[in-house]
Short mmCIF file of C-alpha atoms in Angstrom, two decimals:
data_model
loop_
_atom_site.label_atom_id
_atom_site.label_comp_id
_atom_site.label_asym_id
_atom_site.label_seq_id
_atom_site.Cartn_x
_atom_site.Cartn_y
_atom_site.Cartn_z
CA ALA A 780 3.39 -1.53 23.89
CA GLN A 781 0.23 -0.48 22.12
CA SER A 782 -1.86 2.66 22.13
CA VAL A 783 -4.66 4.31 20.20
CA THR A 784 -5.45 7.95 19.68
CA GLN A 785 -8.95 9.10 18.85
CA LEU A 786 -9.01 12.55 17.31
CA GLY A 787 -11.98 14.58 18.45
CA SER A 788 -13.69 13.84 21.74
CA HIS A 789 -16.97 15.20 20.34
CA VAL A 790 -18.25 14.95 16.78
CA SER A 791 -21.58 16.32 15.55
CA VAL A 792 -23.11 15.45 12.20
CA SER A 793 -26.49 16.06 10.63
CA GLU A 794 -28.92 13.20 10.16
CA GLY A 795 -28.20 11.64 6.76
CA ALA A 796 -24.64 12.98 6.59
CA LEU A 797 -21.40 11.01 6.52
CA VAL A 798 -20.02 9.87 9.85
CA LEU A 799 -16.22 9.79 10.17
CA LEU A 800 -14.58 8.94 13.49
CA ARG A 801 -10.80 8.91 13.51
CA CYS A 802 -8.49 6.41 15.18
CA ASN A 803 -4.73 6.10 14.90
CA TYR A 804 -2.82 3.28 16.51
CA SER A 805 0.67 2.49 17.65
CA SER A 806 1.80 -1.10 17.97
CA SER A 807 5.11 -2.95 17.99
CA VAL A 808 3.43 -6.06 16.61
CA PRO A 809 0.76 -6.53 13.93
CA PRO A 810 -2.32 -5.22 15.67
CA TYR A 811 -5.82 -6.45 16.14
CA LEU A 812 -8.12 -3.41 16.00
CA PHE A 813 -11.67 -2.96 17.21
CA TRP A 814 -14.44 -0.40 17.33
CA TYR A 815 -16.94 -0.56 20.16
CA VAL A 816 -20.04 1.56 20.79
CA GLN A 817 -21.45 2.46 24.19
CA TYR A 818 -25.00 3.71 24.71
CA PRO A 819 -25.96 5.42 27.98
CA ASN A 820 -26.05 3.10 30.98
CA GLN A 821 -24.86 0.16 28.92
CA GLY A 822 -21.68 -1.76 28.32
CA LEU A 823 -19.63 -1.87 25.13
CA GLN A 824 -21.01 -3.42 21.98
CA LEU A 825 -18.63 -4.66 19.29
CA LEU A 826 -19.15 -2.84 15.99
CA LEU A 827 -16.35 -4.45 13.99
CA LYS A 828 -12.88 -5.93 14.21
CA TYR A 829 -9.75 -6.10 12.06
CA THR A 830 -7.69 -9.27 12.41
CA SER A 831 -5.25 -9.05 9.48
CA ALA A 832 -7.64 -10.38 6.85
CA ALA A 833 -9.38 -7.84 4.58
CA THR A 834 -8.31 -4.25 5.15
CA LEU A 835 -11.88 -2.97 4.68
CA VAL A 836 -13.99 -4.31 7.49
CA LYS A 837 -17.77 -4.16 7.54
CA GLY A 838 -19.58 -4.14 10.83
CA ILE A 839 -23.04 -3.89 12.24
CA ASN A 840 -25.50 -1.01 11.78
CA GLY A 841 -23.94 0.05 8.46
CA PHE A 842 -20.54 0.95 9.89
CA GLU A 843 -17.23 0.06 8.27
CA ALA A 844 -13.56 0.79 8.87
CA GLU A 845 -10.45 0.63 6.74
CA PHE A 846 -7.07 -0.50 8.06
CA LYS A 847 -4.28 1.60 6.56
CA LYS A 848 -0.88 0.40 7.70
CA SER A 849 1.00 3.24 6.01
CA GLU A 850 -1.05 5.78 7.95
CA THR A 851 -1.43 3.63 11.10
CA SER A 852 -5.11 4.45 10.97
CA PHE A 853 -8.39 2.61 11.45
CA HIS A 854 -11.07 5.24 10.89
CA LEU A 855 -14.75 4.38 11.33
CA THR A 856 -17.28 5.54 8.74
CA LYS A 857 -20.97 5.33 7.99
CA PRO A 858 -22.41 6.84 4.80
CA SER A 859 -25.62 8.18 6.31
CA ALA A 860 -26.06 9.02 9.99
CA HIS A 861 -29.19 8.01 11.84
CA MET A 862 -30.50 9.44 15.08
CA SER A 863 -29.96 6.05 16.74
CA ASP A 864 -26.19 6.35 16.07
CA ALA A 865 -25.84 8.91 18.86
CA ALA A 866 -23.51 7.25 21.38
CA GLU A 867 -19.88 7.09 22.47
CA TYR A 868 -17.47 5.21 20.25
CA PHE A 869 -14.22 3.60 21.34
CA CYS A 870 -11.34 2.39 19.24
CA ALA A 871 -9.21 -0.36 20.80
CA VAL A 872 -6.08 -2.32 19.99
CA SER A 873 -4.71 -5.65 21.18
CA GLY A 874 -1.65 -7.67 20.31
CA ASN A 875 -1.14 -10.78 18.24
CA PHE A 876 -3.86 -13.41 18.21
CA GLY A 877 -6.14 -11.17 20.25
CA ASN A 878 -4.82 -12.79 23.39
CA GLU A 879 -3.74 -9.62 25.09
CA LYS A 880 -5.67 -6.96 26.90
CA LEU A 881 -7.59 -4.31 25.01
CA THR A 882 -6.08 -0.83 25.11
CA PHE A 883 -8.76 1.76 24.47
CA GLY A 884 -8.77 5.25 23.10
CA THR A 885 -10.40 8.05 25.04
CA GLY A 886 -13.63 7.79 23.09
CA THR A 887 -15.58 10.02 20.72
CA ARG A 888 -19.07 11.16 21.59
CA LEU A 889 -21.19 11.30 18.44
CA THR A 890 -24.15 13.67 18.34
CA ILE A 891 -26.67 13.55 15.51
CA ILE A 892 -28.35 16.82 14.58
CA PRO A 893 -31.92 16.39 13.33
CA LYS B 1488 -27.08 -17.30 23.34
CA ALA B 1489 -27.16 -15.27 26.54
CA GLY B 1490 -24.67 -12.43 26.81
CA VAL B 1491 -22.28 -11.52 29.59
CA THR B 1492 -24.17 -10.98 32.83
CA GLN B 1493 -22.88 -8.73 35.58
CA THR B 1494 -24.40 -8.41 39.03
CA PRO B 1495 -25.32 -6.23 40.72
CA ARG B 1496 -25.93 -3.38 38.25
CA TYR B 1497 -25.61 -0.69 40.90
CA LEU B 1498 -23.83 -0.64 44.23
CA ILE B 1499 -23.30 2.03 46.87
CA LYS B 1500 -20.57 1.59 49.46
CA THR B 1501 -18.69 3.79 51.92
CA ARG B 1502 -14.98 4.36 52.22
CA GLY B 1503 -13.09 1.54 53.88
CA GLN B 1504 -15.60 -1.14 52.99
CA GLN B 1505 -14.96 -3.95 50.57
CA VAL B 1506 -17.06 -5.08 47.61
CA THR B 1507 -17.42 -8.15 45.39
CA LEU B 1508 -18.69 -7.94 41.83
CA SER B 1509 -19.80 -10.93 39.81
CA CYS B 1510 -19.57 -11.78 36.12
CA SER B 1511 -21.06 -14.73 34.24
CA PRO B 1512 -19.48 -15.10 30.79
CA ILE B 1513 -21.07 -16.22 27.56
CA SER B 1514 -21.49 -19.99 27.57
CA GLY B 1515 -18.32 -21.66 26.32
CA HIS B 1516 -16.08 -18.65 26.88
CA ARG B 1517 -13.16 -19.40 29.15
CA SER B 1518 -11.50 -15.98 29.20
CA VAL B 1519 -12.90 -13.25 31.43
CA SER B 1520 -11.41 -9.75 31.64
CA TRP B 1521 -12.26 -6.83 33.89
CA TYR B 1522 -12.03 -3.13 33.05
CA GLN B 1523 -12.59 0.04 35.03
CA GLN B 1524 -14.24 3.01 33.31
CA THR B 1525 -14.06 6.49 34.81
CA PRO B 1526 -14.56 9.96 33.27
CA GLY B 1527 -10.99 10.94 34.12
CA GLN B 1528 -9.02 7.82 33.22
CA GLY B 1529 -11.27 6.25 30.62
CA LEU B 1530 -11.26 2.49 30.14
CA GLN B 1531 -8.44 0.72 31.94
CA PHE B 1532 -7.63 -2.98 32.03
CA LEU B 1533 -7.68 -4.61 35.45
CA PHE B 1534 -6.96 -8.30 34.85
CA GLU B 1535 -7.80 -11.35 32.76
CA TYR B 1536 -8.58 -14.86 33.91
CA PHE B 1537 -8.43 -18.00 31.79
CA SER B 1538 -9.24 -21.46 33.10
CA GLU B 1539 -9.15 -20.23 36.71
CA THR B 1540 -5.68 -18.65 36.32
CA GLN B 1541 -4.83 -14.98 36.14
CA ARG B 1542 -3.21 -14.57 32.74
CA ASN B 1543 -2.69 -10.84 32.57
CA LYS B 1544 -2.77 -7.95 35.01
CA GLY B 1545 -3.04 -4.18 34.67
CA ASN B 1546 -1.51 -1.45 36.80
CA PHE B 1547 -3.87 -1.39 39.75
CA PRO B 1548 -3.02 -1.67 43.46
CA GLY B 1549 -3.29 -4.96 45.30
CA ARG B 1550 -6.66 -3.88 46.74
CA PHE B 1551 -8.09 -5.02 43.43
CA SER B 1552 -8.22 -8.79 43.10
CA GLY B 1553 -10.17 -11.37 41.22
CA ARG B 1554 -10.77 -15.02 40.76
CA GLN B 1555 -12.40 -17.40 38.33
CA PHE B 1556 -14.33 -20.52 39.09
CA SER B 1557 -14.39 -23.84 37.26
CA ASN B 1558 -17.58 -22.82 35.43
CA SER B 1559 -15.72 -19.69 34.15
CA ARG B 1560 -17.75 -17.31 36.29
CA SER B 1561 -15.55 -14.61 37.73
CA GLU B 1562 -15.62 -12.32 40.72
CA MET B 1563 -13.73 -9.12 41.34
CA ASN B 1564 -13.03 -7.86 44.83
CA VAL B 1565 -11.99 -4.40 45.93
CA SER B 1566 -10.93 -3.95 49.55
CA THR B 1567 -10.57 -0.78 51.61
CA LEU B 1568 -12.63 1.24 49.17
CA GLU B 1569 -11.55 4.77 48.29
CA LEU B 1570 -13.57 7.58 46.76
CA GLY B 1571 -11.54 7.20 43.57
CA ASP B 1572 -12.80 3.65 43.13
CA SER B 1573 -16.18 5.03 42.04
CA ALA B 1574 -16.52 3.79 38.48
CA LEU B 1575 -18.29 1.56 36.03
CA TYR B 1576 -16.70 -1.88 36.21
CA LEU B 1577 -17.03 -3.84 33.00
CA CYS B 1578 -16.54 -7.52 32.49
CA ALA B 1579 -15.81 -9.06 29.10
CA SER B 1580 -15.65 -12.67 27.98
CA ARG B 1581 -13.93 -14.10 24.98
CA GLY B 1582 -13.96 -17.39 23.12
CA GLU B 1583 -10.91 -18.95 21.47
CA LEU B 1584 -9.20 -16.17 19.47
CA GLY B 1585 -12.48 -14.23 19.32
CA PRO B 1586 -13.21 -10.62 20.24
CA GLN B 1587 -14.19 -9.58 23.74
CA HIS B 1588 -17.90 -9.27 24.47
CA PHE B 1589 -18.90 -6.94 27.29
CA GLY B 1590 -21.59 -6.97 29.92
CA ASP B 1591 -23.56 -3.89 30.94
CA GLY B 1592 -21.32 -3.27 33.92
CA THR B 1593 -21.65 -2.65 37.62
CA ARG B 1594 -21.77 1.00 38.62
CA LEU B 1595 -20.02 1.39 41.97
CA SER B 1596 -20.48 4.58 43.95
CA ILE B 1597 -18.36 5.27 47.02
CA LEU B 1598 -19.72 7.72 49.60
#
């Protein structure tokens, strides 16, 4: 069984500041990990994915995440927040080969303070 | 390449009715999954279809069903609608070993 925990349902950062959204996972098999972003009245857009290659994964819009097996974490970061980053972010896990269903965290709503 | 297309975008039904939602996957994608998103339960997996066969199923009652056609388009049906079925229903398609790509969803409201 797999699960993810997102710490902090709401995160606020100032424009230009570092964005850090936390995700910890639990998996009985080597996991595939994903970050998705959801803007109001839209579906989920893939930001980045970890599939057992490089542990530091770069995604779209300047986001990146680092897979740390020892900490069972996959935190999402962006060096400098932009107003357009305001959205809800979901961490998700699936099993081997990405064949299984996605199990999502509860989401983190990111607010950018001008 | 066109993305995942879900129709309709919005739907209003009353309790006891049934509803059918449609999803057209990205061209070439044979896997289609459905998810329900609600404020209380978050994002929950409903089922996955691959080559017209249900490959995986979540923990939803039998009122929720789906099917996939030979062109990979998928439909989801909910019968005997309940107030708790009000949600955003998201469809995702996936290519061979690739990540899931989501549509914009169908927002279903039950009165």
